[in-house]
Coordinates of C-alpha atoms in Angstrom, one line a residue:
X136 CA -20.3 -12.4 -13.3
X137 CA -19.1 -11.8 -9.7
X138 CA -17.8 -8.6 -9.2
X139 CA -14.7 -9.8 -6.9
X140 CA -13.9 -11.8 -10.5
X141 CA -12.7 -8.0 -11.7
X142 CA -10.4 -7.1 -9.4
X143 CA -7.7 -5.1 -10.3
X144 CA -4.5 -4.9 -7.8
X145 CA -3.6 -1.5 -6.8
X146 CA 0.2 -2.4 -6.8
X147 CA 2.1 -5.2 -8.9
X148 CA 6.3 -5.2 -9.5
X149 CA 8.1 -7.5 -11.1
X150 CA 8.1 -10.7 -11.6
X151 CA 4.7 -10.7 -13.3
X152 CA 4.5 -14.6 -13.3
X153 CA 1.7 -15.0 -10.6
X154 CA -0.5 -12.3 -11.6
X155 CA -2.8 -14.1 -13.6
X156 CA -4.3 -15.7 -10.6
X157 CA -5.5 -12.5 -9.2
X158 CA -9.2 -12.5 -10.2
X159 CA -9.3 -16.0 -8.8
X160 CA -8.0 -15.3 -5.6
X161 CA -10.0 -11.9 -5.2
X162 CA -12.8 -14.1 -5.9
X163 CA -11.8 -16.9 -3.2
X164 CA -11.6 -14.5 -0.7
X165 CA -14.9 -13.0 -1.2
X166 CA -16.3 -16.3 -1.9
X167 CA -14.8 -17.9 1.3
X168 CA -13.9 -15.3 3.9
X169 CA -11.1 -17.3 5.7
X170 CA -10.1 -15.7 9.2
X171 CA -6.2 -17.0 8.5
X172 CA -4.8 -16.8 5.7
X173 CA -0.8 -17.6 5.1
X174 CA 1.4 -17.3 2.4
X175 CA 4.6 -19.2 2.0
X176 CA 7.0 -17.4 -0.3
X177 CA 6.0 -13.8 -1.2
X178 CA 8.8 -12.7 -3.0
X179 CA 8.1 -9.1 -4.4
X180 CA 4.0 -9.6 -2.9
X181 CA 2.9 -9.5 -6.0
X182 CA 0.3 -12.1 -4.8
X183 CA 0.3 -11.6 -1.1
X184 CA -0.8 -7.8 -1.9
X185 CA -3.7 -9.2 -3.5
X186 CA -4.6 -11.3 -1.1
X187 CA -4.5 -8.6 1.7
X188 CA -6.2 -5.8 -1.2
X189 CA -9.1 -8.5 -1.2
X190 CA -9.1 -8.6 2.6
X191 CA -9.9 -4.8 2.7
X192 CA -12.5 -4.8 -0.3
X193 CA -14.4 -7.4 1.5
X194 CA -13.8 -6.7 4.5
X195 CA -13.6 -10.3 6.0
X196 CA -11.7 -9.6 9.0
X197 CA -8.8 -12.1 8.0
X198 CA -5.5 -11.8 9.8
X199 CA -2.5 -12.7 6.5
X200 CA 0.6 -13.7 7.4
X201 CA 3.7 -13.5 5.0
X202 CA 6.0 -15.7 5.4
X203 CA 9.5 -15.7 3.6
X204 CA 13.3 -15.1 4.0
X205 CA 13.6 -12.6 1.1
X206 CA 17.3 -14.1 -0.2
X207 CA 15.8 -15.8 -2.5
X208 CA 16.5 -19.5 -3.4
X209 CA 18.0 -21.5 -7.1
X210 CA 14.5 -21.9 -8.0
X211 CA 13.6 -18.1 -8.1
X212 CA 17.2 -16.8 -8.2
X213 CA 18.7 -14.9 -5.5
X214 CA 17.9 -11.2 -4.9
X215 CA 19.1 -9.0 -2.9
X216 CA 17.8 -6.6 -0.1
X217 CA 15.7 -4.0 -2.3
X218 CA 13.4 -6.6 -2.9
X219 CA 12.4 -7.3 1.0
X220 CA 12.8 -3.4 1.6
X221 CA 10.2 -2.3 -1.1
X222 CA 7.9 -5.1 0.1
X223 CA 7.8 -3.9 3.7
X224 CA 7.8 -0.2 3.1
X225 CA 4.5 -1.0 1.2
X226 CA 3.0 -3.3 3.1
X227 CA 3.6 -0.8 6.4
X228 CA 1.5 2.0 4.6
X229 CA -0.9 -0.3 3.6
X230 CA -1.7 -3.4 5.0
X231 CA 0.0 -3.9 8.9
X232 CA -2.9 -2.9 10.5
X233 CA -4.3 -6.8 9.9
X234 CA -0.9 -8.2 8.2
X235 CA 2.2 -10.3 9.5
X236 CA 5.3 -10.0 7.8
X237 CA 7.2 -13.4 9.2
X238 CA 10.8 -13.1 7.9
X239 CA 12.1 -17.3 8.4
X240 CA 11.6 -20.0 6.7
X241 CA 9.2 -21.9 6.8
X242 CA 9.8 -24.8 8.7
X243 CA 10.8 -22.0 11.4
X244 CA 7.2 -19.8 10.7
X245 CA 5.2 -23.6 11.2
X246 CA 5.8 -22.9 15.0
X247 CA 3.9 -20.2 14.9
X248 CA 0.3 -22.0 14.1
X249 CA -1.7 -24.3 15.5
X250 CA -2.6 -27.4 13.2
X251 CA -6.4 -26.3 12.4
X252 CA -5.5 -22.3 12.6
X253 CA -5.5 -21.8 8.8
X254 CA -8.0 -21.6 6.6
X255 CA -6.5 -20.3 3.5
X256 CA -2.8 -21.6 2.7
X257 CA -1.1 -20.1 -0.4
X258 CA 2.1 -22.1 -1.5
X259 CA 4.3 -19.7 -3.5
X260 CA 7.9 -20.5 -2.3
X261 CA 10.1 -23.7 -3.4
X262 CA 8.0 -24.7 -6.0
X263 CA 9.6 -28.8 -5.8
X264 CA 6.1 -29.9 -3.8

């Protein structure tokens, strides 16, 4: 078995709905070793954490970019600020030194990127596609 297919996340808060997916994404990651990877919706970072924990492990260079208003939305309720302050307290410690925290939506973030700049895209935010 690969060992990227035990990987354990070193933070996880609620909700727990997503974190089921973490071997396989630890394992993608090592697997792939995308140089852009984005996230659309990130919520508490349950999953975007693992994604950048899986950067460092396997140290693959990757530049992650978060991208989310942190309000919320009717699909995953609304929420208020503690949620988006939590996030970026942690992710500052731990992860700005090769992450992006985008706060817009996402129509506003695809600006940002050039059509073939991504290699890895994680859909985790209005979940109507």
């Amino acid at each position: 078995m690969n060992k990227a297919m035990l990987f354990i996340p070193r933070k996880l808060t609620l909700p727990y709905s997503w974190c089921g997916h973490i071997p396989f994404v630890g394992w993608l990651i090592n697997q792939h070793r995308p140089k852009t990877i984005v996230e659309l919706g990130t919520h508490s970072g349950n999953s975007y954490f693992a994604i950048c924990q899986s950067v460092l492990e396997n140290d693959t260079g990757s530049k992650c970019y978060s991208i989310d208003t942190w309000k919320g939305d009717e699909q995953a309720g609304y929420y208020g600020e503690e949620v988006y302050t939590e996030f970026f307290a942690y992710h500052q410690q731990v992860y700005s030194g090769f992450s992006n925290i985008m706060r817009m939506t996402f129509d506003e973030a695809n600006k940002s990127f050039n059509e073939d700049e991504i290699d890895l895209l994680h859909i985790d935010g209005l979940h109507t596609y």
